[in-house]
PDB file of C-alpha atoms in Angstrom:
ATOM      1  CA  MET A   1     -27.646 -21.198  -9.807  1.00 69.00           C
ATOM      2  CA  THR A   2     -26.000 -23.281  -7.113  1.00 88.00           C
ATOM      3  CA  VAL A   3     -26.942 -22.225  -3.577  1.00 93.00           C
ATOM      4  CA  ILE A   4     -25.495 -23.731  -0.390  1.00 94.00           C
ATOM      5  CA  HIS A   5     -25.695 -23.127   3.352  1.00 95.00           C
ATOM      6  CA  SER A   6     -22.047 -22.135   3.772  1.00 94.00           C
ATOM      7  CA  GLY A   7     -21.786 -23.161   7.444  1.00 94.00           C
ATOM      8  CA  GLN A   8     -23.315 -26.615   6.989  1.00 96.00           C
ATOM      9  CA  PHE A   9     -21.307 -27.153   3.815  1.00 95.00           C
ATOM     10  CA  ALA A  10     -18.091 -26.568   5.776  1.00 95.00           C
ATOM     11  CA  LEU A  11     -19.148 -28.581   8.834  1.00 94.00           C
ATOM     12  CA  GLU A  12     -19.965 -31.590   6.651  1.00 95.00           C
ATOM     13  CA  GLY A  13     -16.695 -31.274   4.699  1.00 95.00           C
ATOM     14  CA  GLU A  14     -18.520 -31.189   1.380  1.00 96.00           C
ATOM     15  CA  LYS A  15     -16.993 -30.611  -2.065  1.00 97.00           C
ATOM     16  CA  ILE A  16     -18.498 -29.459  -5.325  1.00 97.00           C
ATOM     17  CA  GLU A  17     -16.938 -28.484  -8.636  1.00 96.00           C
ATOM     18  CA  GLY A  18     -17.911 -27.363 -12.076  1.00 95.00           C
ATOM     19  CA  THR A  19     -17.209 -25.324 -15.164  1.00 96.00           C
ATOM     20  CA  ILE A  20     -18.877 -22.033 -15.955  1.00 96.00           C
ATOM     21  CA  PRO A  21     -18.813 -20.176 -19.278  1.00 96.00           C
ATOM     22  CA  LEU A  22     -17.484 -16.618 -19.073  1.00 96.00           C
ATOM     23  CA  SER A  23     -20.624 -15.510 -20.893  1.00 95.00           C
ATOM     24  CA  GLU A  24     -22.605 -16.307 -17.705  1.00 95.00           C
ATOM     25  CA  LEU A  25     -20.436 -14.089 -15.497  1.00 94.00           C
ATOM     26  CA  GLY A  26     -22.065 -10.733 -16.240  1.00 94.00           C
ATOM     27  CA  ARG A  27     -20.015  -8.597 -13.850  1.00 94.00           C
ATOM     28  CA  LEU A  28     -16.857  -9.555 -15.782  1.00 93.00           C
ATOM     29  CA  HIS A  29     -18.118  -8.582 -19.230  1.00 93.00           C
ATOM     30  CA  ASP A  30     -16.984  -4.939 -19.133  1.00 91.00           C
ATOM     31  CA  LEU A  31     -13.452  -6.016 -18.197  1.00 92.00           C
ATOM     32  CA  LEU A  32     -13.035  -8.652 -20.906  1.00 93.00           C
ATOM     33  CA  ALA A  33     -12.082  -8.372 -24.568  1.00 92.00           C
ATOM     34  CA  SER A  34     -14.088 -11.557 -25.213  1.00 92.00           C
ATOM     35  CA  THR A  35     -16.604 -13.616 -23.251  1.00 93.00           C
ATOM     36  CA  GLU A  36     -15.542 -16.831 -24.975  1.00 94.00           C
ATOM     37  CA  GLY A  37     -14.100 -19.570 -22.802  1.00 94.00           C
ATOM     38  CA  SER A  38     -14.874 -20.919 -19.371  1.00 96.00           C
ATOM     39  CA  MET A  39     -13.541 -21.202 -15.848  1.00 96.00           C
ATOM     40  CA  VAL A  40     -13.060 -24.427 -13.901  1.00 97.00           C
ATOM     41  CA  TRP A  41     -13.903 -24.148 -10.216  1.00 97.00           C
ATOM     42  CA  LYS A  42     -13.901 -26.238  -7.042  1.00 97.00           C
ATOM     43  CA  LEU A  43     -15.353 -25.455  -3.642  1.00 97.00           C
ATOM     44  CA  SER A  44     -14.612 -27.462  -0.531  1.00 97.00           C
ATOM     45  CA  GLY A  45     -15.379 -26.964   3.130  1.00 96.00           C
ATOM     46  CA  GLY A  46     -13.880 -27.911   6.468  1.00 96.00           C
ATOM     47  CA  ILE A  47     -13.119 -26.880  10.035  1.00 95.00           C
ATOM     48  CA  ASP A  48      -9.838 -25.288  11.153  1.00 92.00           C
ATOM     49  CA  LYS A  49      -7.917 -25.969  14.380  1.00 92.00           C
ATOM     50  CA  LEU A  50      -9.863 -23.188  16.118  1.00 90.00           C
ATOM     51  CA  GLU A  51     -13.090 -25.017  15.156  1.00 93.00           C
ATOM     52  CA  ARG A  52     -14.106 -22.319  12.678  1.00 94.00           C
ATOM     53  CA  PRO A  53     -15.786 -23.376   9.429  1.00 96.00           C
ATOM     54  CA  TRP A  54     -13.947 -22.466   6.230  1.00 96.00           C
ATOM     55  CA  LEU A  55     -14.457 -22.641   2.485  1.00 96.00           C
ATOM     56  CA  PHE A  56     -11.631 -23.203   0.005  1.00 97.00           C
ATOM     57  CA  VAL A  57     -12.301 -21.689  -3.430  1.00 97.00           C
ATOM     58  CA  ASP A  58     -10.163 -22.830  -6.365  1.00 97.00           C
ATOM     59  CA  VAL A  59     -10.672 -21.218  -9.792  1.00 97.00           C
ATOM     60  CA  GLU A  60      -8.625 -21.645 -12.974  1.00 97.00           C
ATOM     61  CA  GLY A  61      -8.971 -20.521 -16.546  1.00 96.00           C
ATOM     62  CA  GLU A  62      -7.863 -18.020 -19.132  1.00 96.00           C
ATOM     63  CA  VAL A  63      -9.589 -14.747 -19.889  1.00 95.00           C
ATOM     64  CA  GLN A  64      -8.944 -12.161 -22.585  1.00 94.00           C
ATOM     65  CA  LEU A  65      -8.407  -8.733 -21.035  1.00 94.00           C
ATOM     66  CA  VAL A  66      -7.924  -5.407 -22.819  1.00 92.00           C
ATOM     67  CA  CYS A  67      -4.353  -4.075 -22.681  1.00 93.00           C
ATOM     68  CA  GLN A  68      -4.456  -0.521 -21.315  1.00 88.00           C
ATOM     69  CA  ARG A  69      -1.531   0.553 -23.532  1.00 88.00           C
ATOM     70  CA  CYS A  70      -2.515  -0.702 -26.974  1.00 89.00           C
ATOM     71  CA  LEU A  71      -6.203  -1.536 -26.307  1.00 88.00           C
ATOM     72  CA  LYS A  72      -5.803  -4.962 -27.899  1.00 91.00           C
ATOM     73  CA  PRO A  73      -6.761  -8.310 -26.338  1.00 92.00           C
ATOM     74  CA  MET A  74      -4.248  -9.974 -24.061  1.00 92.00           C
ATOM     75  CA  PRO A  75      -4.479 -13.384 -22.418  1.00 93.00           C
ATOM     76  CA  PHE A  76      -4.468 -13.564 -18.624  1.00 94.00           C
ATOM     77  CA  PHE A  77      -4.423 -16.844 -16.715  1.00 95.00           C
ATOM     78  CA  VAL A  78      -6.535 -16.838 -13.555  1.00 95.00           C
ATOM     79  CA  ASN A  79      -5.364 -19.237 -10.838  1.00 96.00           C
ATOM     80  CA  VAL A  80      -7.088 -18.511  -7.528  1.00 93.00           C
ATOM     81  CA  GLY A  81      -6.869 -20.494  -4.319  1.00 94.00           C
ATOM     82  CA  SER A  82      -8.539 -18.723  -1.382  1.00 94.00           C
ATOM     83  CA  THR A  83      -9.447 -19.956   2.061  1.00 95.00           C
ATOM     84  CA  LEU A  84     -12.391 -18.053   3.511  1.00 95.00           C
ATOM     85  CA  VAL A  85     -12.900 -18.487   7.237  1.00 95.00           C
ATOM     86  CA  GLN A  86     -16.555 -18.139   8.219  1.00 95.00           C
ATOM     87  CA  PHE A  87     -17.980 -16.235  11.175  1.00 95.00           C
ATOM     88  CA  PRO A  88     -21.511 -16.013  12.623  1.00 93.00           C
ATOM     89  CA  ASP A  89     -21.725 -12.219  12.243  1.00 92.00           C
ATOM     90  CA  GLU A  90     -19.872  -9.069  11.180  1.00 93.00           C
ATOM     91  CA  ALA A  91     -18.678  -8.295  14.718  1.00 93.00           C
ATOM     92  CA  HIS A  92     -16.840 -11.624  15.034  1.00 93.00           C
ATOM     93  CA  LEU A  93     -15.448 -11.229  11.506  1.00 92.00           C
ATOM     94  CA  ASP A  94     -14.142  -7.714  12.226  1.00 92.00           C
ATOM     95  CA  GLU A  95     -12.553  -8.849  15.491  1.00 92.00           C
ATOM     96  CA  ALA A  96     -10.782 -11.766  13.789  1.00 91.00           C
ATOM     97  CA  GLU A  97      -9.583  -9.606  10.880  1.00 90.00           C
ATOM     98  CA  ASN A  98      -8.198  -7.024  13.332  1.00 90.00           C
ATOM     99  CA  ALA A  99      -6.274  -9.779  15.115  1.00 90.00           C
ATOM    100  CA  ASP A 100      -4.962 -11.339  11.880  1.00 89.00           C
ATOM    101  CA  GLU A 101      -4.342  -9.069   8.859  1.00 86.00           C
ATOM    102  CA  ASP A 102      -3.872 -12.052   6.513  1.00 88.00           C
ATOM    103  CA  LEU A 103      -7.230 -13.595   7.370  1.00 90.00           C
ATOM    104  CA  GLU A 104      -9.834 -13.699   4.624  1.00 93.00           C
ATOM    105  CA  GLY A 105     -13.261 -14.121   6.121  1.00 93.00           C
ATOM    106  CA  ILE A 106     -16.956 -14.053   5.336  1.00 94.00           C
ATOM    107  CA  VAL A 107     -20.145 -14.220   7.349  1.00 95.00           C
ATOM    108  CA  ILE A 108     -21.924 -17.596   7.334  1.00 94.00           C
ATOM    109  CA  ASP A 109     -24.629 -17.429   4.660  1.00 95.00           C
ATOM    110  CA  PRO A 110     -27.576 -19.855   4.659  1.00 94.00           C
ATOM    111  CA  GLU A 111     -28.124 -19.063   0.957  1.00 95.00           C
ATOM    112  CA  LEU A 112     -24.643 -18.546  -0.500  1.00 95.00           C
ATOM    113  CA  ASP A 113     -24.682 -18.228  -4.295  1.00 96.00           C
ATOM    114  CA  VAL A 114     -21.635 -20.266  -5.307  1.00 96.00           C
ATOM    115  CA  ILE A 115     -21.384 -18.760  -8.804  1.00 95.00           C
ATOM    116  CA  ALA A 116     -21.419 -15.219  -7.354  1.00 95.00           C
ATOM    117  CA  LEU A 117     -18.622 -16.286  -4.976  1.00 96.00           C
ATOM    118  CA  ILE A 118     -16.614 -17.685  -7.899  1.00 96.00           C
ATOM    119  CA  GLU A 119     -17.172 -14.466  -9.858  1.00 96.00           C
ATOM    120  CA  ASP A 120     -16.039 -12.400  -6.836  1.00 95.00           C
ATOM    121  CA  GLU A 121     -12.808 -14.391  -6.631  1.00 95.00           C
ATOM    122  CA  ILE A 122     -12.130 -13.903 -10.354  1.00 96.00           C
ATOM    123  CA  LEU A 123     -12.753 -10.156 -10.082  1.00 95.00           C
ATOM    124  CA  LEU A 124     -10.307  -9.925  -7.172  1.00 94.00           C
ATOM    125  CA  ALA A 125      -7.651 -11.812  -9.174  1.00 94.00           C
ATOM    126  CA  LEU A 126      -7.726  -9.510 -12.220  1.00 93.00           C
ATOM    127  CA  PRO A 127      -5.109  -6.768 -12.509  1.00 92.00           C
ATOM    128  CA  PHE A 128      -6.314  -3.185 -12.084  1.00 89.00           C
ATOM    129  CA  ALA A 129      -4.683  -1.972 -15.315  1.00 88.00           C
ATOM    130  CA  PRO A 130      -3.677  -4.956 -17.470  1.00 89.00           C
ATOM    131  CA  ARG A 131      -0.810  -4.351 -19.910  1.00 87.00           C
ATOM    132  CA  HIS A 132       1.252  -6.450 -22.261  1.00 86.00           C
ATOM    133  CA  GLU A 133       4.877  -6.595 -21.163  1.00 83.00           C
ATOM    134  CA  ASP A 134       5.740  -5.227 -24.595  1.00 82.00           C
ATOM    135  CA  CYS A 135       3.112  -4.045 -27.032  1.00 80.00           C
ATOM    136  CA  GLY A 136       5.809  -4.126 -29.765  1.00 65.00           C
ATOM    137  CA  ALA A 137       5.178  -2.447 -33.088  1.00 48.00           C
ATOM    138  CA  ASP A 138       1.602  -1.754 -32.057  1.00 46.00           C
ATOM    139  CA  ARG A 139       2.722   1.170 -29.916  1.00 48.00           C
ATOM    140  CA  ILE A 140       2.161   4.607 -31.392  1.00 50.00           C
ATOM    141  CA  VAL A 141       5.021   7.046 -30.917  1.00 49.00           C
ATOM    142  CA  LEU A 142       4.138  10.697 -31.332  1.00 48.00           C
ATOM    143  CA  LYS A 143       6.965  12.932 -32.562  1.00 51.00           C
ATOM    144  CA  ASP A 144       6.863  16.639 -32.352  1.00 52.00           C
ATOM    145  CA  SER A 145       8.083  18.354 -35.516  1.00 55.00           C
ATOM    146  CA  LYS A 146       9.040  21.527 -33.606  1.00 63.00           C
ATOM    147  CA  PRO A 147      12.598  21.866 -32.348  1.00 64.00           C
ATOM    148  CA  ASN A 148      13.054  21.541 -28.618  1.00 67.00           C
ATOM    149  CA  PRO A 149      13.336  25.089 -27.170  1.00 66.00           C
ATOM    150  CA  PHE A 150      15.778  23.867 -24.528  1.00 68.00           C
ATOM    151  CA  ALA A 151      18.183  22.581 -27.186  1.00 68.00           C
ATOM    152  CA  VAL A 152      19.307  26.200 -27.837  1.00 66.00           C
ATOM    153  CA  LEU A 153      19.934  26.708 -24.105  1.00 65.00           C
ATOM    154  CA  ALA A 154      21.981  23.511 -23.970  1.00 68.00           C
ATOM    155  CA  GLN A 155      24.141  24.792 -26.849  1.00 67.00           C
ATOM    156  CA  LEU A 156      24.665  28.146 -25.103  1.00 68.00           C
ATOM    157  CA  LYS A 157      25.673  26.408 -21.887  1.00 65.00           C
ATOM    158  CA  THR A 158      28.159  24.244 -23.773  1.00 64.00           C
ATOM    159  CA  ARG A 159      29.695  27.335 -25.415  1.00 62.00           C
ATOM    160  CA  GLU A 160      30.068  29.085 -22.043  1.00 60.00           C
ATOM    161  CA  ALA A 161      31.944  26.103 -20.644  1.00 58.00           C
ATOM    162  CA  GLU A 162      34.548  26.260 -23.470  1.00 58.00           C
TER     163      GLU A 162
END
């Protein structure tokens, strides 16, 4: 587990990077068709023009999700790049988010778990209901053997028009 003081990390302009196996990201397991593979991540810090500390999280890799149509595995490429502006407390964070809807912020954490942050960013990047664009021949089409009761009405209407 990699733990940093998020405020100091940003103030010192530090950078760290790594690779983490999907098998170690437990909160993802229920969403994945397979826990094979890994994600490459980078975390860097800095100060913005308003002298606020920020963290930039970059995560890339491919995961196997379950298609919600055919229930078969489907590849999904994760490519996240998020800038998280840091604030000393929730009140300052709420005020800044109210002033700027596009702002992504967090509270400064003296014991920020980097892997948990990476996992959060991956979870946010995944689609709510992943689906293949075309499941092809794998799709099951149910046909009803009964005649459509409205077909008779359509014929009657056509006869009346004649």
